[in-house]
């Protein structure tokens, strides 16, 4: 059954609702607002893309859903989880849970799984591939070793690893990079999660393997009906995979819309810049337009737009001295930019 074809009832709650998530990190002389008022929903069976330049807070945001951020991170806000398979997990705020407690452990790896940014480090060189997949299954699905092995072999087959009986007893160094990534996906999916968080799952792979892994994730989503939070800086991957997109810049979501809106009707100057800097087929002779400048540190940025210094459409005296409001442009499109707020309009017309 294709869950993407199921029409979402209007009153149905999203699987995950992140509301005003803040992650502060105490530096030597200042506080870094690494994640600053981030809000988004992930609907059941759908894919949300989280995109933005390096250092904008994508990994911290996604790891906080697993309650896995380092202890120097001070996290506040809400990450409301609405499980469809466990009614006790209705409206649980993951931020309030003890990161080492029983409740988090019953969510992590079982109902919500994550593929980490550096997949090679997710596998131990000391244990066989089979043992590592079985470990998660034994922890969350069955205590029966025979049954766990059967599931592990089936997962290896599902992610396209042939000769699975032989491969089961091999070590990670005997696998290629693409195959190791498939194993990491098999591990993440072996417990049938409701939500898969994939943090740059293909960055370390060459393009052909990247396309295969993406196809694989899509087909597994189709089969298992899980939702995906896909973290990437690659807009091509976003276009290929996502239903909705949240664009992050300097710890904030600056634009949120359906994938179609983001590509055909981008509003935020940063989103427009990202799209312009993307290579397109048939335009080899045209020079790419990079976004000039670099991302500053998210310190004392609450009362100005973090993109101000790089923005070609900035309004001096507005964007650099005020907190930027979030403007809802339509039911599924919001943007955090003065150009679209009433205040910005007044200043432009003055
Ligand atoms: N443990 C930490 N201690 C101090 N600063 C941190 C820590 N973890 C992350 N940061 C900082 O928080 C900000 C956000 O980091 P994060 O890893 O979420 O970025 P990202 O968007 O995932 O970037 P990338 O695309 O490079 O993976 C960065 O400025 C980073 O330097
Ligand atoms: Mg990251």
PDB file of C-alpha atoms in Angstrom, residues 66-283:
ATOM      1  CA  UNK A  66      16.686  11.415  18.940  1.00  0.00           C
ATOM      2  CA  UNK A  67      17.666  13.206  22.183  1.00  0.00           C
ATOM      3  CA  UNK A  68      21.276  12.651  21.184  1.00  0.00           C
ATOM      4  CA  UNK A  69      22.889  16.070  21.368  1.00  0.00           C
ATOM      5  CA  UNK A  70      26.088  16.529  23.391  1.00  0.00           C
ATOM      6  CA  UNK A  71      25.592  17.659  26.976  1.00  0.00           C
ATOM      7  CA  UNK A  72      26.934  21.160  26.351  1.00  0.00           C
ATOM      8  CA  UNK A  73      23.742  21.790  24.335  1.00  0.00           C
ATOM      9  CA  UNK A  74      20.971  23.503  26.287  1.00  0.00           C
ATOM     10  CA  UNK A  75      17.781  22.463  24.489  1.00  0.00           C
ATOM     11  CA  UNK A  76      14.365  24.063  25.005  1.00  0.00           C
ATOM     12  CA  UNK A  77      11.086  24.040  23.100  1.00  0.00           C
ATOM     13  CA  UNK A  78       8.902  21.189  21.962  1.00  0.00           C
ATOM     14  CA  UNK A  79       9.415  18.116  19.834  1.00  0.00           C
ATOM     15  CA  UNK A  80       5.974  16.541  19.994  1.00  0.00           C
ATOM     16  CA  UNK A  81       5.860  12.967  18.870  1.00  0.00           C
ATOM     17  CA  UNK A  82       2.540  11.346  17.954  1.00  0.00           C
ATOM     18  CA  UNK A  83       3.102   7.672  17.481  1.00  0.00           C
ATOM     19  CA  UNK A  84       0.578   5.766  15.417  1.00  0.00           C
ATOM     20  CA  UNK A  85       1.847   2.429  16.697  1.00  0.00           C
ATOM     21  CA  UNK A  86       1.969   3.226  20.407  1.00  0.00           C
ATOM     22  CA  UNK A  87      -0.860   5.261  21.904  1.00  0.00           C
ATOM     23  CA  UNK A  88       1.202   5.865  25.084  1.00  0.00           C
ATOM     24  CA  UNK A  89       3.484   7.937  22.877  1.00  0.00           C
ATOM     25  CA  UNK A  90       0.804  10.454  21.989  1.00  0.00           C
ATOM     26  CA  UNK A  91       1.997  14.027  22.219  1.00  0.00           C
ATOM     27  CA  UNK A  92       5.195  13.109  24.077  1.00  0.00           C
ATOM     28  CA  UNK A  93       7.610  16.059  24.242  1.00  0.00           C
ATOM     29  CA  UNK A  94      10.999  14.496  23.492  1.00  0.00           C
ATOM     30  CA  UNK A  95      12.799  17.610  24.807  1.00  0.00           C
ATOM     31  CA  UNK A  96      11.423  16.908  28.314  1.00  0.00           C
ATOM     32  CA  UNK A  97      12.512  13.270  28.402  1.00  0.00           C
ATOM     33  CA  UNK A  98      15.626  12.041  30.202  1.00  0.00           C
ATOM     34  CA  UNK A  99      18.103  11.388  27.316  1.00  0.00           C
ATOM     35  CA  UNK A 100      19.244   8.156  28.979  1.00  0.00           C
ATOM     36  CA  UNK A 101      15.817   7.137  30.302  1.00  0.00           C
ATOM     37  CA  UNK A 102      13.594   4.208  29.387  1.00  0.00           C
ATOM     38  CA  UNK A 103      11.096   6.228  27.382  1.00  0.00           C
ATOM     39  CA  UNK A 104      13.713   7.731  25.063  1.00  0.00           C
ATOM     40  CA  UNK A 105      15.325   4.340  24.595  1.00  0.00           C
ATOM     41  CA  UNK A 106      11.953   2.900  23.587  1.00  0.00           C
ATOM     42  CA  UNK A 107      11.647   5.577  20.883  1.00  0.00           C
ATOM     43  CA  UNK A 108      15.262   5.764  19.703  1.00  0.00           C
ATOM     44  CA  UNK A 109      16.204   3.117  17.172  1.00  0.00           C
ATOM     45  CA  UNK A 110      12.790   1.536  17.374  1.00  0.00           C
ATOM     46  CA  UNK A 111      10.181   4.114  16.404  1.00  0.00           C
ATOM     47  CA  UNK A 112      12.595   6.773  15.195  1.00  0.00           C
ATOM     48  CA  UNK A 113      15.855   5.695  13.545  1.00  0.00           C
ATOM     49  CA  UNK A 114      18.748   7.738  12.322  1.00  0.00           C
ATOM     50  CA  UNK A 115      21.384   7.378   9.654  1.00  0.00           C
ATOM     51  CA  UNK A 116      24.256   9.556  10.771  1.00  0.00           C
ATOM     52  CA  UNK A 117      26.278  12.039   8.776  1.00  0.00           C
ATOM     53  CA  UNK A 118      29.400   9.875   8.952  1.00  0.00           C
ATOM     54  CA  UNK A 119      28.060   6.407   8.218  1.00  0.00           C
ATOM     55  CA  UNK A 120      31.483   4.795   8.359  1.00  0.00           C
ATOM     56  CA  UNK A 121      31.725   5.596  12.043  1.00  0.00           C
ATOM     57  CA  UNK A 122      28.332   3.994  12.682  1.00  0.00           C
ATOM     58  CA  UNK A 123      29.826   0.555  12.091  1.00  0.00           C
ATOM     59  CA  UNK A 124      32.302  -1.073  14.434  1.00  0.00           C
ATOM     60  CA  UNK A 125      35.313  -2.631  12.674  1.00  0.00           C
ATOM     61  CA  UNK A 126      35.407  -5.366  15.343  1.00  0.00           C
ATOM     62  CA  UNK A 127      32.072  -7.055  14.697  1.00  0.00           C
ATOM     63  CA  UNK A 128      30.624  -8.730  11.649  1.00  0.00           C
ATOM     64  CA  UNK A 129      27.969  -6.941   9.616  1.00  0.00           C
ATOM     65  CA  UNK A 130      25.440  -9.602  10.609  1.00  0.00           C
ATOM     66  CA  UNK A 131      26.139  -9.196  14.320  1.00  0.00           C
ATOM     67  CA  UNK A 132      25.696  -5.445  14.102  1.00  0.00           C
ATOM     68  CA  UNK A 133      22.336  -5.626  12.344  1.00  0.00           C
ATOM     69  CA  UNK A 134      21.156  -8.348  14.712  1.00  0.00           C
ATOM     70  CA  UNK A 135      22.059  -6.286  17.774  1.00  0.00           C
ATOM     71  CA  UNK A 136      19.355  -3.702  17.036  1.00  0.00           C
ATOM     72  CA  UNK A 137      16.789  -6.367  16.161  1.00  0.00           C
ATOM     73  CA  UNK A 138      17.471  -8.304  19.390  1.00  0.00           C
ATOM     74  CA  UNK A 139      17.148  -5.105  21.378  1.00  0.00           C
ATOM     75  CA  UNK A 140      13.888  -3.930  19.879  1.00  0.00           C
ATOM     76  CA  UNK A 141      12.060  -6.652  17.987  1.00  0.00           C
ATOM     77  CA  UNK A 142      12.643 -10.175  19.211  1.00  0.00           C
ATOM     78  CA  UNK A 143      14.732 -12.033  21.760  1.00  0.00           C
ATOM     79  CA  UNK A 144      14.892 -15.085  19.489  1.00  0.00           C
ATOM     80  CA  UNK A 145      18.321 -15.209  17.797  1.00  0.00           C
ATOM     81  CA  UNK A 146      17.164 -17.416  14.918  1.00  0.00           C
ATOM     82  CA  UNK A 147      14.331 -15.075  14.103  1.00  0.00           C
ATOM     83  CA  UNK A 148      16.632 -12.027  14.446  1.00  0.00           C
ATOM     84  CA  UNK A 149      19.062 -13.575  11.952  1.00  0.00           C
ATOM     85  CA  UNK A 150      16.206 -14.221   9.532  1.00  0.00           C
ATOM     86  CA  UNK A 151      15.120 -10.565   9.753  1.00  0.00           C
ATOM     87  CA  UNK A 152      18.739  -9.356   9.376  1.00  0.00           C
ATOM     88  CA  UNK A 153      19.261 -11.475   6.239  1.00  0.00           C
ATOM     89  CA  UNK A 154      15.977 -10.235   4.817  1.00  0.00           C
ATOM     90  CA  UNK A 155      17.013  -6.623   5.464  1.00  0.00           C
ATOM     91  CA  UNK A 156      20.372  -7.173   3.743  1.00  0.00           C
ATOM     92  CA  UNK A 157      18.507  -8.535   0.729  1.00  0.00           C
ATOM     93  CA  UNK A 158      16.061  -5.617   0.800  1.00  0.00           C
ATOM     94  CA  UNK A 159      18.867  -3.071   0.647  1.00  0.00           C
ATOM     95  CA  UNK A 160      20.285  -4.837  -2.388  1.00  0.00           C
ATOM     96  CA  UNK A 161      23.172  -6.840  -0.920  1.00  0.00           C
ATOM     97  CA  UNK A 162      23.396 -10.117  -2.772  1.00  0.00           C
ATOM     98  CA  UNK A 163      25.006 -13.258  -1.346  1.00  0.00           C
ATOM     99  CA  UNK A 164      23.610 -12.162   1.990  1.00  0.00           C
ATOM    100  CA  UNK A 165      24.450 -15.415   3.826  1.00  0.00           C
ATOM    101  CA  UNK A 166      28.148 -14.928   3.018  1.00  0.00           C
ATOM    102  CA  UNK A 167      28.058 -11.167   3.544  1.00  0.00           C
ATOM    103  CA  UNK A 168      26.431 -11.643   6.949  1.00  0.00           C
ATOM    104  CA  UNK A 169      29.685 -13.023   8.381  1.00  0.00           C
ATOM    105  CA  UNK A 170      31.980 -10.420   6.839  1.00  0.00           C
ATOM    106  CA  UNK A 171      33.466  -7.351   8.530  1.00  0.00           C
ATOM    107  CA  UNK A 172      32.874  -3.696   7.466  1.00  0.00           C
ATOM    108  CA  UNK A 173      36.346  -3.415   5.854  1.00  0.00           C
ATOM    109  CA  UNK A 174      35.303  -6.137   3.395  1.00  0.00           C
ATOM    110  CA  UNK A 175      32.464  -3.925   2.111  1.00  0.00           C
ATOM    111  CA  UNK A 176      32.697  -0.991  -0.305  1.00  0.00           C
ATOM    112  CA  UNK A 177      31.582   2.496   0.811  1.00  0.00           C
ATOM    113  CA  UNK A 178      28.233   2.175  -0.966  1.00  0.00           C
ATOM    114  CA  UNK A 179      27.617  -1.252   0.534  1.00  0.00           C
ATOM    115  CA  UNK A 180      28.457  -0.032   4.033  1.00  0.00           C
ATOM    116  CA  UNK A 181      25.928   2.751   3.559  1.00  0.00           C
ATOM    117  CA  UNK A 182      23.348   0.149   2.556  1.00  0.00           C
ATOM    118  CA  UNK A 183      24.155  -1.783   5.733  1.00  0.00           C
ATOM    119  CA  UNK A 184      23.643   1.358   7.834  1.00  0.00           C
ATOM    120  CA  UNK A 185      20.262   1.827   6.144  1.00  0.00           C
ATOM    121  CA  UNK A 186      19.414  -1.828   6.795  1.00  0.00           C
ATOM    122  CA  UNK A 187      20.268  -1.312  10.484  1.00  0.00           C
ATOM    123  CA  UNK A 188      18.130   1.817  10.688  1.00  0.00           C
ATOM    124  CA  UNK A 189      15.171   0.120   9.031  1.00  0.00           C
ATOM    125  CA  UNK A 190      15.404  -3.249  10.727  1.00  0.00           C
ATOM    126  CA  UNK A 191      12.999  -2.127  13.456  1.00  0.00           C
ATOM    127  CA  UNK A 192      10.375  -0.699  11.075  1.00  0.00           C
ATOM    128  CA  UNK A 193      10.646   2.892  12.312  1.00  0.00           C
ATOM    129  CA  UNK A 194       7.821   5.379  11.840  1.00  0.00           C
ATOM    130  CA  UNK A 195      10.375   8.083  11.161  1.00  0.00           C
ATOM    131  CA  UNK A 196      13.791   7.767   9.560  1.00  0.00           C
ATOM    132  CA  UNK A 197      16.188  10.655  10.051  1.00  0.00           C
ATOM    133  CA  UNK A 198      18.858  10.647   7.367  1.00  0.00           C
ATOM    134  CA  UNK A 199      21.633  13.187   7.990  1.00  0.00           C
ATOM    135  CA  UNK A 200      23.547  13.665   4.715  1.00  0.00           C
ATOM    136  CA  UNK A 201      23.154   9.958   3.932  1.00  0.00           C
ATOM    137  CA  UNK A 202      24.955  10.123   0.607  1.00  0.00           C
ATOM    138  CA  UNK A 203      27.557  12.863   1.024  1.00  0.00           C
ATOM    139  CA  UNK A 204      30.424  10.378   1.230  1.00  0.00           C
ATOM    140  CA  UNK A 205      29.330   8.423  -1.840  1.00  0.00           C
ATOM    141  CA  UNK A 206      29.986   8.893  -5.536  1.00  0.00           C
ATOM    142  CA  UNK A 207      27.071  10.109  -7.656  1.00  0.00           C
ATOM    143  CA  UNK A 208      25.965   6.786  -9.128  1.00  0.00           C
ATOM    144  CA  UNK A 209      25.916   5.082  -5.723  1.00  0.00           C
ATOM    145  CA  UNK A 210      24.232   8.207  -4.317  1.00  0.00           C
ATOM    146  CA  UNK A 211      21.397   7.817  -6.848  1.00  0.00           C
ATOM    147  CA  UNK A 212      21.059   4.120  -5.983  1.00  0.00           C
ATOM    148  CA  UNK A 213      20.879   4.800  -2.245  1.00  0.00           C
ATOM    149  CA  UNK A 214      18.232   7.495  -2.792  1.00  0.00           C
ATOM    150  CA  UNK A 215      16.175   5.134  -4.961  1.00  0.00           C
ATOM    151  CA  UNK A 216      16.521   2.507  -2.275  1.00  0.00           C
ATOM    152  CA  UNK A 217      15.309   4.839   0.453  1.00  0.00           C
ATOM    153  CA  UNK A 218      12.321   5.824  -1.667  1.00  0.00           C
ATOM    154  CA  UNK A 219      11.336   2.253  -2.389  1.00  0.00           C
ATOM    155  CA  UNK A 220      11.701   1.284   1.278  1.00  0.00           C
ATOM    156  CA  UNK A 221       9.581   4.266   2.253  1.00  0.00           C
ATOM    157  CA  UNK A 222       6.956   3.097  -0.230  1.00  0.00           C
ATOM    158  CA  UNK A 223       7.065  -0.395   1.251  1.00  0.00           C
ATOM    159  CA  UNK A 224       7.181   0.465   4.954  1.00  0.00           C
ATOM    160  CA  UNK A 225       5.210   3.727   4.890  1.00  0.00           C
ATOM    161  CA  UNK A 226       7.681   5.568   7.110  1.00  0.00           C
ATOM    162  CA  UNK A 227       8.227   9.330   7.225  1.00  0.00           C
ATOM    163  CA  UNK A 228      11.706  10.676   6.410  1.00  0.00           C
ATOM    164  CA  UNK A 229      13.545  13.746   7.633  1.00  0.00           C
ATOM    165  CA  UNK A 230      16.232  14.197   5.022  1.00  0.00           C
ATOM    166  CA  UNK A 231      19.085  16.487   5.967  1.00  0.00           C
ATOM    167  CA  UNK A 232      21.250  17.672   3.116  1.00  0.00           C
ATOM    168  CA  UNK A 233      22.953  20.675   1.550  1.00  0.00           C
ATOM    169  CA  UNK A 234      22.199  19.272  -1.900  1.00  0.00           C
ATOM    170  CA  UNK A 235      19.134  20.772  -3.574  1.00  0.00           C
ATOM    171  CA  UNK A 236      19.215  18.086  -6.275  1.00  0.00           C
ATOM    172  CA  UNK A 237      18.629  15.456  -3.602  1.00  0.00           C
ATOM    173  CA  UNK A 238      15.817  17.588  -2.137  1.00  0.00           C
ATOM    174  CA  UNK A 239      14.078  17.885  -5.532  1.00  0.00           C
ATOM    175  CA  UNK A 240      14.331  14.140  -6.038  1.00  0.00           C
ATOM    176  CA  UNK A 241      13.128  13.004  -2.639  1.00  0.00           C
ATOM    177  CA  UNK A 242      11.042  15.495  -0.692  1.00  0.00           C
ATOM    178  CA  UNK A 243       7.415  16.538  -0.318  1.00  0.00           C
ATOM    179  CA  UNK A 244       8.191  19.585   1.799  1.00  0.00           C
ATOM    180  CA  UNK A 245      11.306  21.620   2.465  1.00  0.00           C
ATOM    181  CA  UNK A 246      12.550  23.708   5.383  1.00  0.00           C
ATOM    182  CA  UNK A 247      15.453  25.983   4.450  1.00  0.00           C
ATOM    183  CA  UNK A 248      17.753  26.735   7.401  1.00  0.00           C
ATOM    184  CA  UNK A 249      20.148  29.614   7.758  1.00  0.00           C
ATOM    185  CA  UNK A 250      22.159  30.405  10.860  1.00  0.00           C
ATOM    186  CA  UNK A 251      20.045  28.339  13.224  1.00  0.00           C
ATOM    187  CA  UNK A 252      16.677  29.499  11.882  1.00  0.00           C
ATOM    188  CA  UNK A 253      14.174  28.137   9.388  1.00  0.00           C
ATOM    189  CA  UNK A 254      14.028  31.022   6.893  1.00  0.00           C
ATOM    190  CA  UNK A 255      11.590  29.460   4.425  1.00  0.00           C
ATOM    191  CA  UNK A 256       9.253  26.505   4.510  1.00  0.00           C
ATOM    192  CA  UNK A 257       7.110  25.248   1.630  1.00  0.00           C
ATOM    193  CA  UNK A 258       6.223  22.333  -0.613  1.00  0.00           C
ATOM    194  CA  UNK A 259       9.114  21.215  -2.792  1.00  0.00           C
ATOM    195  CA  UNK A 260       7.341  22.696  -5.843  1.00  0.00           C
ATOM    196  CA  UNK A 261       6.959  26.106  -4.231  1.00  0.00           C
ATOM    197  CA  UNK A 262      10.596  26.148  -3.114  1.00  0.00           C
ATOM    198  CA  UNK A 263      11.879  25.515  -6.639  1.00  0.00           C
ATOM    199  CA  UNK A 264       9.324  27.468  -8.686  1.00  0.00           C
ATOM    200  CA  UNK A 265       8.367  30.249  -6.315  1.00  0.00           C
ATOM    201  CA  UNK A 266      11.229  30.796  -3.841  1.00  0.00           C
ATOM    202  CA  UNK A 267      10.865  33.940  -1.736  1.00  0.00           C
ATOM    203  CA  UNK A 268      13.760  34.310   0.684  1.00  0.00           C
ATOM    204  CA  UNK A 269      16.886  35.834  -0.916  1.00  0.00           C
ATOM    205  CA  UNK A 270      18.896  32.964   0.610  1.00  0.00           C
ATOM    206  CA  UNK A 271      16.656  30.305  -0.978  1.00  0.00           C
ATOM    207  CA  UNK A 272      16.843  32.149  -4.302  1.00  0.00           C
ATOM    208  CA  UNK A 273      20.630  32.218  -3.967  1.00  0.00           C
ATOM    209  CA  UNK A 274      20.782  28.504  -3.217  1.00  0.00           C
ATOM    210  CA  UNK A 275      18.727  27.731  -6.311  1.00  0.00           C
ATOM    211  CA  UNK A 276      20.844  30.008  -8.507  1.00  0.00           C
ATOM    212  CA  UNK A 277      24.010  28.326  -7.281  1.00  0.00           C
ATOM    213  CA  UNK A 278      22.711  24.927  -8.353  1.00  0.00           C
ATOM    214  CA  UNK A 279      24.121  23.474 -11.597  1.00  0.00           C
ATOM    215  CA  UNK A 280      21.428  22.816 -14.231  1.00  0.00           C
ATOM    216  CA  UNK A 281      21.394  20.514 -17.225  1.00  0.00           C
ATOM    217  CA  UNK A 282      21.706  22.311 -20.561  1.00  0.00           C
ATOM    218  CA  UNK A 283      23.264  25.421 -19.061  1.00  0.00           C
TER     219      UNK A 283
END
